Short mmCIF file of C-alpha atoms and ligand atoms in Angstrom, two decimals:
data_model
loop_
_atom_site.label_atom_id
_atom_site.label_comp_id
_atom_site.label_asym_id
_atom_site.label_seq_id
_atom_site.Cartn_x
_atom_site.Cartn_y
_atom_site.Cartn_z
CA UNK A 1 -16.74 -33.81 -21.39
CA UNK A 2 -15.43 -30.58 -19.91
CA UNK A 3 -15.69 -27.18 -22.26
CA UNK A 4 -13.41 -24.45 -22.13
CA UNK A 5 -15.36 -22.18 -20.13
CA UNK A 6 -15.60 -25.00 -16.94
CA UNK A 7 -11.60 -24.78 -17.15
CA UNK A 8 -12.15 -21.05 -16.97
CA UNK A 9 -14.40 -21.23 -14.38
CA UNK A 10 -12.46 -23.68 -11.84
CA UNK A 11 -9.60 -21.07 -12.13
CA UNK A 12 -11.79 -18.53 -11.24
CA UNK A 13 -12.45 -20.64 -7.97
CA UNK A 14 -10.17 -19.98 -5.13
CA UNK A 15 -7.51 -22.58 -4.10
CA UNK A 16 -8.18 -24.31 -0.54
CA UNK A 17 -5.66 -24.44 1.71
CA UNK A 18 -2.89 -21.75 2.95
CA UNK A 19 -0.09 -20.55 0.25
CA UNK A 20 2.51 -21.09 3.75
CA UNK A 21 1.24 -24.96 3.44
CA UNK A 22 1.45 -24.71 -0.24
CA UNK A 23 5.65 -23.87 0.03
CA UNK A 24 4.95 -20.16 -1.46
CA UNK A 25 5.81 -16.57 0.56
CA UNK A 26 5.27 -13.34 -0.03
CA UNK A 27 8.51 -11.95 -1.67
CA UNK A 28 10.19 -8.54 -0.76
CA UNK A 29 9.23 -5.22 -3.37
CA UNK A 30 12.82 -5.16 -4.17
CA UNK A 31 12.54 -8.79 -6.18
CA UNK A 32 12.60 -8.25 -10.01
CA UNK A 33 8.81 -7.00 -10.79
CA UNK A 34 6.86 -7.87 -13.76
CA UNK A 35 4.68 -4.64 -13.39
CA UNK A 36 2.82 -2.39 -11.54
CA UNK A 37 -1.25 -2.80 -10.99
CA UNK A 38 -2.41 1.27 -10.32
CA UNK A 39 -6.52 2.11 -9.88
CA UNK A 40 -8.11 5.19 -11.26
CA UNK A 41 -9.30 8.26 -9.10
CA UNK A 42 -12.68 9.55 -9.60
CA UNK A 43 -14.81 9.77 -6.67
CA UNK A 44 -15.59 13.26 -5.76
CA UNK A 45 -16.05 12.89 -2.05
CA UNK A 46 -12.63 12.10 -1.75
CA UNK A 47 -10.35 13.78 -3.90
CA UNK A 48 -11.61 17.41 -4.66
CA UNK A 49 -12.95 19.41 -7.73
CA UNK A 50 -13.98 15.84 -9.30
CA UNK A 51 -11.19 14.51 -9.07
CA UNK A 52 -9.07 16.33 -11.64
CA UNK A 53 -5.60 17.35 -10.21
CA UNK A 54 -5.56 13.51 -8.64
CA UNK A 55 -6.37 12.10 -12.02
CA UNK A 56 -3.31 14.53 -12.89
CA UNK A 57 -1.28 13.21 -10.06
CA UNK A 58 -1.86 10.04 -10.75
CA UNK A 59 -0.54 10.13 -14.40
CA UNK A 60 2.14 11.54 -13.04
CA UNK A 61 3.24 8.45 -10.88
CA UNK A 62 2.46 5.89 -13.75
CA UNK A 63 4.94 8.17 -15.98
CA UNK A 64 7.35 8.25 -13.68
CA UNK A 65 6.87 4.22 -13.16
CA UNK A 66 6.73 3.68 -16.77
CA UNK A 67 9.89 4.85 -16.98
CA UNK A 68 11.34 1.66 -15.17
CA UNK A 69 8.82 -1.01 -16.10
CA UNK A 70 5.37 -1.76 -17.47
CA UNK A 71 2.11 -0.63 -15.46
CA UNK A 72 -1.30 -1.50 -15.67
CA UNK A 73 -4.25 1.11 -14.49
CA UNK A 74 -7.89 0.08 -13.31
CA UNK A 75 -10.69 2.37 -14.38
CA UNK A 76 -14.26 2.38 -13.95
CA UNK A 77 -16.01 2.42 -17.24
CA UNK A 78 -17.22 5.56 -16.80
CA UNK A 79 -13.78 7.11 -16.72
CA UNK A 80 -12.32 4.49 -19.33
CA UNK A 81 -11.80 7.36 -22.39
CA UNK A 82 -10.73 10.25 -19.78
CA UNK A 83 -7.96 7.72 -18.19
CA UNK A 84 -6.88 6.09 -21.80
CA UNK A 85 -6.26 9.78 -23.06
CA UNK A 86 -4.00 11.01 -19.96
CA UNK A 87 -2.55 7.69 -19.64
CA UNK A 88 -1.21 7.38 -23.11
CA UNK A 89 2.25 5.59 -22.99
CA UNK A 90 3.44 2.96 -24.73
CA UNK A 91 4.25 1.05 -20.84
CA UNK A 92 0.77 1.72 -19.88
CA UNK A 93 -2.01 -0.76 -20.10
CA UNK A 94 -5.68 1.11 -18.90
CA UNK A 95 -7.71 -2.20 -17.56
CA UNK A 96 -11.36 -1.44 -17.30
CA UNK A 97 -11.84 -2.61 -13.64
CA UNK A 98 -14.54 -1.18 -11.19
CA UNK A 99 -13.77 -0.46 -7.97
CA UNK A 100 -15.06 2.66 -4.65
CA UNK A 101 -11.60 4.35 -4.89
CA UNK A 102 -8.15 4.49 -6.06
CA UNK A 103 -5.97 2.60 -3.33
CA UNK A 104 -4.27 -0.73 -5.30
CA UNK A 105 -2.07 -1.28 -2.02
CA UNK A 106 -5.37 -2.21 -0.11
CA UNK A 107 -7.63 -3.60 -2.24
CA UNK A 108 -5.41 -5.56 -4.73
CA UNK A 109 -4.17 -9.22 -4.48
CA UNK A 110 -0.60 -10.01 -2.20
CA UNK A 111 1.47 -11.77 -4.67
CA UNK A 112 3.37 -15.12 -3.69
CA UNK A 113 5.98 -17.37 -5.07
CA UNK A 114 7.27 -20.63 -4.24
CA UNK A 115 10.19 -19.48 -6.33
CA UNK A 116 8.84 -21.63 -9.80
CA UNK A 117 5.46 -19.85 -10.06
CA UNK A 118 3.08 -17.16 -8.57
CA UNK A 119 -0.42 -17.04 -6.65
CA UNK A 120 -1.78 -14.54 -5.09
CA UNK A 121 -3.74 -13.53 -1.49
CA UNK A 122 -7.04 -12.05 -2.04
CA UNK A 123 -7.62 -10.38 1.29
CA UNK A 124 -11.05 -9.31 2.76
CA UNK A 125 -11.41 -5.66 2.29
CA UNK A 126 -13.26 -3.67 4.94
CA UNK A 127 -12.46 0.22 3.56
CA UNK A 128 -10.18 0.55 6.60
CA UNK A 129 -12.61 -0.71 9.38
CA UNK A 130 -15.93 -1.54 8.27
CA UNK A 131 -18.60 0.22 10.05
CA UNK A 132 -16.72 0.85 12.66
CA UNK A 133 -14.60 4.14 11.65
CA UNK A 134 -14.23 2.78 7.42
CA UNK A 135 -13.60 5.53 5.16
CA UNK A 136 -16.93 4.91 3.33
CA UNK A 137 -19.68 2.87 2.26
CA UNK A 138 -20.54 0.77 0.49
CA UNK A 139 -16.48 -1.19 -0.55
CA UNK A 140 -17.96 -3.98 -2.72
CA UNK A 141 -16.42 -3.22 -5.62
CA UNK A 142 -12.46 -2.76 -3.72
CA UNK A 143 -13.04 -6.19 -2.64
CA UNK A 144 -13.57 -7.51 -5.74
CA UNK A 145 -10.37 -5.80 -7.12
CA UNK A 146 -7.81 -8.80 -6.12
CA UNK A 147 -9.85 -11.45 -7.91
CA UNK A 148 -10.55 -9.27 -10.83
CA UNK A 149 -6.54 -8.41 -11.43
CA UNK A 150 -5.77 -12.93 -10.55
CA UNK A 151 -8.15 -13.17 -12.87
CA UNK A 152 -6.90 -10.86 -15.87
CA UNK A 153 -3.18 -12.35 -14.92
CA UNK A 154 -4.89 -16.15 -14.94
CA UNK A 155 -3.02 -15.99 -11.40
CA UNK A 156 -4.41 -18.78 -8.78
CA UNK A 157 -5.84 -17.13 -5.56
CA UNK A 158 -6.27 -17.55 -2.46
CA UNK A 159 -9.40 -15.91 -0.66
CA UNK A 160 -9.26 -15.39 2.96
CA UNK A 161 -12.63 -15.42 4.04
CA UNK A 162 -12.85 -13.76 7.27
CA UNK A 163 -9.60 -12.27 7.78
CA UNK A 164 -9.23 -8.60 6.84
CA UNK A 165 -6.16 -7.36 5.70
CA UNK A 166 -4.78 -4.28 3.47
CA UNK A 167 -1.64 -4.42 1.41
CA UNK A 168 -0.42 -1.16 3.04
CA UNK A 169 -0.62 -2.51 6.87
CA UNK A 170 2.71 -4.93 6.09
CA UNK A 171 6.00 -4.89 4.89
CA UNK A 172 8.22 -8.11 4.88
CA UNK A 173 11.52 -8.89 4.03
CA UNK A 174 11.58 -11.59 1.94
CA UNK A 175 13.24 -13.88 4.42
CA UNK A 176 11.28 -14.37 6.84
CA UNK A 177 10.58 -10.85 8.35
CA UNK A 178 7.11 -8.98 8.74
CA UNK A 179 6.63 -5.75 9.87
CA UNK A 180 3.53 -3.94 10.99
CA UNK A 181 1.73 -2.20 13.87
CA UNK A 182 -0.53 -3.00 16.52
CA UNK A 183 -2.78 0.22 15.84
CA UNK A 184 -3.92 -1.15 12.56
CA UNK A 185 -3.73 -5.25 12.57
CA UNK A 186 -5.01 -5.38 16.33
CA UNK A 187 -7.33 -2.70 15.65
CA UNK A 188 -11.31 -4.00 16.79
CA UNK A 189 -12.80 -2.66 13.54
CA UNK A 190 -10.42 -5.48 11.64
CA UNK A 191 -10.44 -8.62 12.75
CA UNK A 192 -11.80 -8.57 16.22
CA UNK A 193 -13.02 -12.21 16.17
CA UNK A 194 -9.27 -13.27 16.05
CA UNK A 195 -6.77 -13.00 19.24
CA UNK A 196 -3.64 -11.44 18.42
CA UNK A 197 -1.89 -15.39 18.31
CA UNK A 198 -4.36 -16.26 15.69
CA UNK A 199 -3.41 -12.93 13.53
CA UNK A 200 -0.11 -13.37 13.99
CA UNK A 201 -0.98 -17.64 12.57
CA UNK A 202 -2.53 -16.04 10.11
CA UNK A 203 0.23 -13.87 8.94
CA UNK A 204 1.92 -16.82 8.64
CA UNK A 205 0.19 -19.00 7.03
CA UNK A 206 -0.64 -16.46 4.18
CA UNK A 207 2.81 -15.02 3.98
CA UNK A 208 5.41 -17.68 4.75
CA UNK A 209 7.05 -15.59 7.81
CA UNK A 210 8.58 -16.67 10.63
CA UNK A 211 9.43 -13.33 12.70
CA UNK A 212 6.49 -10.94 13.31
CA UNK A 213 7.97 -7.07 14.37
CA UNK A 214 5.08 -5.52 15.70
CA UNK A 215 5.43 -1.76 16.00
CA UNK A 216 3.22 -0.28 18.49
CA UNK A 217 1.46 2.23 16.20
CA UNK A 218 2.00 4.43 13.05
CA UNK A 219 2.16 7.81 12.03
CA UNK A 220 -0.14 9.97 13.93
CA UNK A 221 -3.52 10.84 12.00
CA UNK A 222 -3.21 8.09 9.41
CA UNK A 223 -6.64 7.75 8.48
CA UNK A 224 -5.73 3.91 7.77
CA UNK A 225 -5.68 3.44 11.62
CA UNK A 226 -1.14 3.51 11.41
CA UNK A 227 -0.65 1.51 7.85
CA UNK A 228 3.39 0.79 8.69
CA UNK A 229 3.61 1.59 5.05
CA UNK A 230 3.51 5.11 5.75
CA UNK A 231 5.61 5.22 9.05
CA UNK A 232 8.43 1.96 8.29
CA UNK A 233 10.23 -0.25 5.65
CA UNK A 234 12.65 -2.67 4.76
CA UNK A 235 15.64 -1.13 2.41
CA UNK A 236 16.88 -4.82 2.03
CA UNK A 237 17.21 -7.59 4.70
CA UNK A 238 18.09 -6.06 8.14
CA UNK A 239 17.99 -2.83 7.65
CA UNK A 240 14.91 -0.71 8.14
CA UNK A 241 13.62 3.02 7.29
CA UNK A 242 11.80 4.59 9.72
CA UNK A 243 9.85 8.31 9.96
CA UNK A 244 11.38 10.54 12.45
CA UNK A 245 10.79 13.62 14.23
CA UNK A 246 13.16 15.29 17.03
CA UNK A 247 10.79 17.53 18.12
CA UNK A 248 8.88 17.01 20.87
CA UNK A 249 5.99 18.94 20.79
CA UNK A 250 5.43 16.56 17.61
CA UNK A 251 2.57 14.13 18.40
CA UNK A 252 4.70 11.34 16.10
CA UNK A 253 7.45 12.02 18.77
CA UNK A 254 6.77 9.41 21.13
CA UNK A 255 5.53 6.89 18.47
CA UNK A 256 8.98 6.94 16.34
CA UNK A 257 10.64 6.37 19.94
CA UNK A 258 7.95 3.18 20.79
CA UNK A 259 9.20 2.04 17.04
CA UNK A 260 12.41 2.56 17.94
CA UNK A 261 12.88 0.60 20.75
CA UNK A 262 10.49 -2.46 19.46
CA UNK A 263 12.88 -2.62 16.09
CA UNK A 264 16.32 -2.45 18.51
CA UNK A 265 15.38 -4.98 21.09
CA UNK A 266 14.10 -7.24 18.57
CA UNK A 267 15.91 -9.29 15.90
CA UNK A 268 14.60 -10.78 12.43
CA UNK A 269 13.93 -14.58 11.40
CA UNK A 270 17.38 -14.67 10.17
CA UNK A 271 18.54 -13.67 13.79
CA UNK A 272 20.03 -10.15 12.40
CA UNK A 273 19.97 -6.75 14.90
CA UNK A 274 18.04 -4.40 12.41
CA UNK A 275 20.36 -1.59 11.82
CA UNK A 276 17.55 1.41 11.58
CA UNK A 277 17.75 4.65 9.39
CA UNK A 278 16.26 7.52 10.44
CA UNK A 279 13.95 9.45 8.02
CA UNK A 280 12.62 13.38 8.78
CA UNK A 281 8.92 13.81 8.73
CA UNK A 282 7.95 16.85 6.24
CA UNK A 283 5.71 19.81 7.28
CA UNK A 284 3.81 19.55 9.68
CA UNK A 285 1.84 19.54 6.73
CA UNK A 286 -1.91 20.87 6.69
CA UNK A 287 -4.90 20.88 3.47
CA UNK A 288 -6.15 24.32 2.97
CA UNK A 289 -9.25 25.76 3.67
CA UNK A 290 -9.56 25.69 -0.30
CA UNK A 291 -8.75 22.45 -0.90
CA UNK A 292 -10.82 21.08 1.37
CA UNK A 293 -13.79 22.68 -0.04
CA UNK A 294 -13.45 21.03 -3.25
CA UNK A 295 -14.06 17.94 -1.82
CA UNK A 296 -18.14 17.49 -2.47
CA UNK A 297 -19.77 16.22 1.25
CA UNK A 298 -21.25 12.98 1.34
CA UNK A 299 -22.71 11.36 3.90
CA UNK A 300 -20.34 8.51 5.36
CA UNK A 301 -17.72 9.98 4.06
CA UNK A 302 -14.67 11.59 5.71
CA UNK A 303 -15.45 15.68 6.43
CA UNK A 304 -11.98 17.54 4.98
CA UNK A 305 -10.82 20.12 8.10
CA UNK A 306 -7.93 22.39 7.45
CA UNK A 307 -7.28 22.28 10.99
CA UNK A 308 -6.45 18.38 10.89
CA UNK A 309 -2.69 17.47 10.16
CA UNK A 310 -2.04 15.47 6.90
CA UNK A 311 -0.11 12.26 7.74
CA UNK A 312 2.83 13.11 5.20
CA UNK A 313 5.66 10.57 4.89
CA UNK A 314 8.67 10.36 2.41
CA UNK A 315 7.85 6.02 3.50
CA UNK A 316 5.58 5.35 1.05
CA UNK A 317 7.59 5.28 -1.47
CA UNK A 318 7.36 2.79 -4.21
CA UNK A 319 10.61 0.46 -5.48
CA UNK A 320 10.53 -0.43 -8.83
CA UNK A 321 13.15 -2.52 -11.25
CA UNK A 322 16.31 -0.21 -11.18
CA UNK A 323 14.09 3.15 -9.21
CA UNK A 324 12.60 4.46 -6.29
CA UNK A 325 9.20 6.65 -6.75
CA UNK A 326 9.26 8.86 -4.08
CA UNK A 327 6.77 11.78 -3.17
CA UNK A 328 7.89 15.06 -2.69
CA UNK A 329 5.65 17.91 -0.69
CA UNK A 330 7.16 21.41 -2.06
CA UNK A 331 9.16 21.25 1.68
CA UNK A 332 12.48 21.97 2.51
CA UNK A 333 12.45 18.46 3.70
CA UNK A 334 12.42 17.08 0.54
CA UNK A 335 15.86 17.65 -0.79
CA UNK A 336 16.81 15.91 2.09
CA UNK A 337 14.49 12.86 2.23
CA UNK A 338 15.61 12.60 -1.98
CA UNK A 339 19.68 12.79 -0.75
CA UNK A 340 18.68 10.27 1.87
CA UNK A 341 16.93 7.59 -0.39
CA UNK A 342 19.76 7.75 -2.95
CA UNK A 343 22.64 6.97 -0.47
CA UNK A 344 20.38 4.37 0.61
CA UNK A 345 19.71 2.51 -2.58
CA UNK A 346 22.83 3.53 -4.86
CA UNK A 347 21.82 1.19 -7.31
CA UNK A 348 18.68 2.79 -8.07
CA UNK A 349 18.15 6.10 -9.65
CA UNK A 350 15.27 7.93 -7.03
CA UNK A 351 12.42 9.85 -8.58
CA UNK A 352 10.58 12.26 -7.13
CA UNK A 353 7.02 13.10 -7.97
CA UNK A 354 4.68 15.44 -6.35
CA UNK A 355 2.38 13.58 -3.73
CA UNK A 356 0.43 16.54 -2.10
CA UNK A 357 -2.69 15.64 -4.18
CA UNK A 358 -2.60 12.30 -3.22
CA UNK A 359 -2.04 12.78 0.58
CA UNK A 360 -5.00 15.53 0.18
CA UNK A 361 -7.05 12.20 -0.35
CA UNK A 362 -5.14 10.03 2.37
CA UNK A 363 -2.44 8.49 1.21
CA UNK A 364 0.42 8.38 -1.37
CA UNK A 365 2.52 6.77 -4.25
CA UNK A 366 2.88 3.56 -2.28
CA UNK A 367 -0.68 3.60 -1.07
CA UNK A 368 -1.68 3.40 -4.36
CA UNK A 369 0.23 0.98 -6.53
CA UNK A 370 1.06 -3.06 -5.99
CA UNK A 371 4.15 -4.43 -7.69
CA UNK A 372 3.25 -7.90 -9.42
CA UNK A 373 6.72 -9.58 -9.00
CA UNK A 374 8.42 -11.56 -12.21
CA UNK A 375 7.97 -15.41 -12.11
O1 KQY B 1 -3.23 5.20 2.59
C1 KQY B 1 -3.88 4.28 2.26
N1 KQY B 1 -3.34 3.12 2.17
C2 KQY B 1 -5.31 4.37 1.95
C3 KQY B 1 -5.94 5.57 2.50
C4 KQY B 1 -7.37 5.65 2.14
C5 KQY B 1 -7.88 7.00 2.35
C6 KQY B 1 -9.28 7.18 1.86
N2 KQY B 1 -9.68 8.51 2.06
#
């Protein structure tokens, strides 16, 4: 006779097969959510003076979130009473839930519907390109993130075994459309076993798209290797949201006018001409020599240079049910990136919250959050 804990155990296993073949896709972020899954900061070679103002910047996002809809934080047990205390809110859930850093986009599970119930993808996680230019070692405990949140949601998952993939490097539309760049998903340190054909199979078979937009790269110094998440977006089905810079002595110059061209020659699965919004680029935007040294050296991982240019981006923003979390970066810039977002989503009230501490440690608010959509 079968116990209890066998039934628990076979969902633990993965599901065989694709979720394409199974009928299920990946829906778009602006289908109603159920929550928001958010991971902890703490490690002290990337984000400086231990972590703190992150930790601070952080709260501040799942706040602002909370506001909108429930959200659920990972934290290493170590951290578990620091993060309960700052995270007190009655729409915040602290998880204890190991994991090398703080970026939910890229380590946590793809969520899929076939419209009646959900799965989830449990990509292989590499820490941005493996030993081959990854942002550290070891990443055990990222990859382990997807199957640990399927498993506290008793969501069935599917593990792909051999093909890496982070949350951050797509975007689709819901109906059909994907969008992403060559730098990152034909990059050698990700899959380089695979042709591009086979990624782009892939892609489908995982996601349930039909039309593949393949940007040429993203924005410059994105220590992801161009995540489009940072650089290009859908606002809703054929219409797109895309960094910009007129100035031409701007190294993103040239790649918002590759984008540009691949997203205007090409239509998506439903046969639509993408009508494209321009967004401005803030700064050029730089860590100080201060900031940097709070980061505590460690071999294999990144060396902070006030001299390199942060890869800031009003993109990564994150939609929730009714909002839009935006970042803001103390630039004139970002009255007009906030203006911007709100004519573009009049439905939904925009919040801004302050994302330089999170860029200081290579990324922002939608680098580090994953919307679990409502079944
Ligand atoms: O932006 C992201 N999606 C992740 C960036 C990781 C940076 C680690 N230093």
């Amino acid at each position: 006779m079968k116990s209890a804990n066998d039934e628990e155990n076979r969902k633990m296993q993965p599901l065989t097969g694709t979720p394409a073949a199974d009928g299920f896709y990946m829906p778009a972020e602006w289908a109603a959510q159920k929550q928001i899954w958010m991971l902890w900061p703490q490690r002290s070679d990337n984000w400086r003076l231990g972590a703190k103002p992150a930790q601070a910047a952080f709260t501040a996002v799942a706040r602002a979130i909370a506001e909108f809809e429930p959200v659920t934080v990972g934290v290493n047990a170590a951290q578990y009473e620091n993060a309960s205390r700052q995270l007190q809110h009655p729409a915040i859930r602290v998880v204890e839930l190991s994991s090398n850093d703080a970026w939910m986009r890229d380590t946590g599970p793809t969520f899929v519907t076939d419209g009646v119930q959900q799965r989830c993808i449990d990509w292989t996680f590499n820490a941005w390109g493996g030993l081959n230019g990854g942002l550290y070692f070891p990443w055990d405990l990222d990859d382990q993130v997807a199957a640990k949140v399927a498993a506290i949601e008793s969501c069935p998952r599917y593990r792909t075994e051999g093909v890496v993939l982070e949350g951050g490097a797509i975007h689709v539309d819901g109906e059909g459309t994907l969008l992403t760049t060559e730098e990152c998903l034909l990059n050698p340190n990700r899959n380089p076993q695979l042709e591009c054909a086979e990624i782009e199979q892939r892609l489908r078979d995982y996601l349930g798209i039909s039309r593949i937009i393949w940007l040429p790269q993203g924005l410059y110094n994105d220590e992801t290797d161009g995540h489009v998440d940072n650089f290009c977006c859908f606002v809703r089905p054929g219409e797109v949201l895309l960094a910009w810079s007129d100035d031409e002595l701007d190294p993103n110059y040239a790649r918002c006018r590759a984008a540009l061209a691949r997203l205007e020659q090409g239509t998506d699965a439903a046969g639509r001409q993408l009508v494209v919004h321009r967004m401005p680029i803030p700064g050029p935007l730089y860590a100080t020599a201060q900031e940097c040294n709070g980061v505590d050296w460690a071999a294999g991982s990144q060396a902070r240079d006030p001299s390199v240019r942060l890869a800031g981006s009003y993109i990564n923003y994150l939609l929730v049910n009714g909002g839009v979390i935006m970042p803001s970066f103390d630039d004139p810039a970002d009255a007009l990136a906030q203006a911007l977002l709100q004519q573009l989503y009049p439905q939904r009230r925009v919040v801004a919250v302050p994302g330089r501490e999170i860029l200081l440690g290579g990324g922002n608010i939608h680098c580090i959050t994953q919307q679990q959509p409502l079944v």
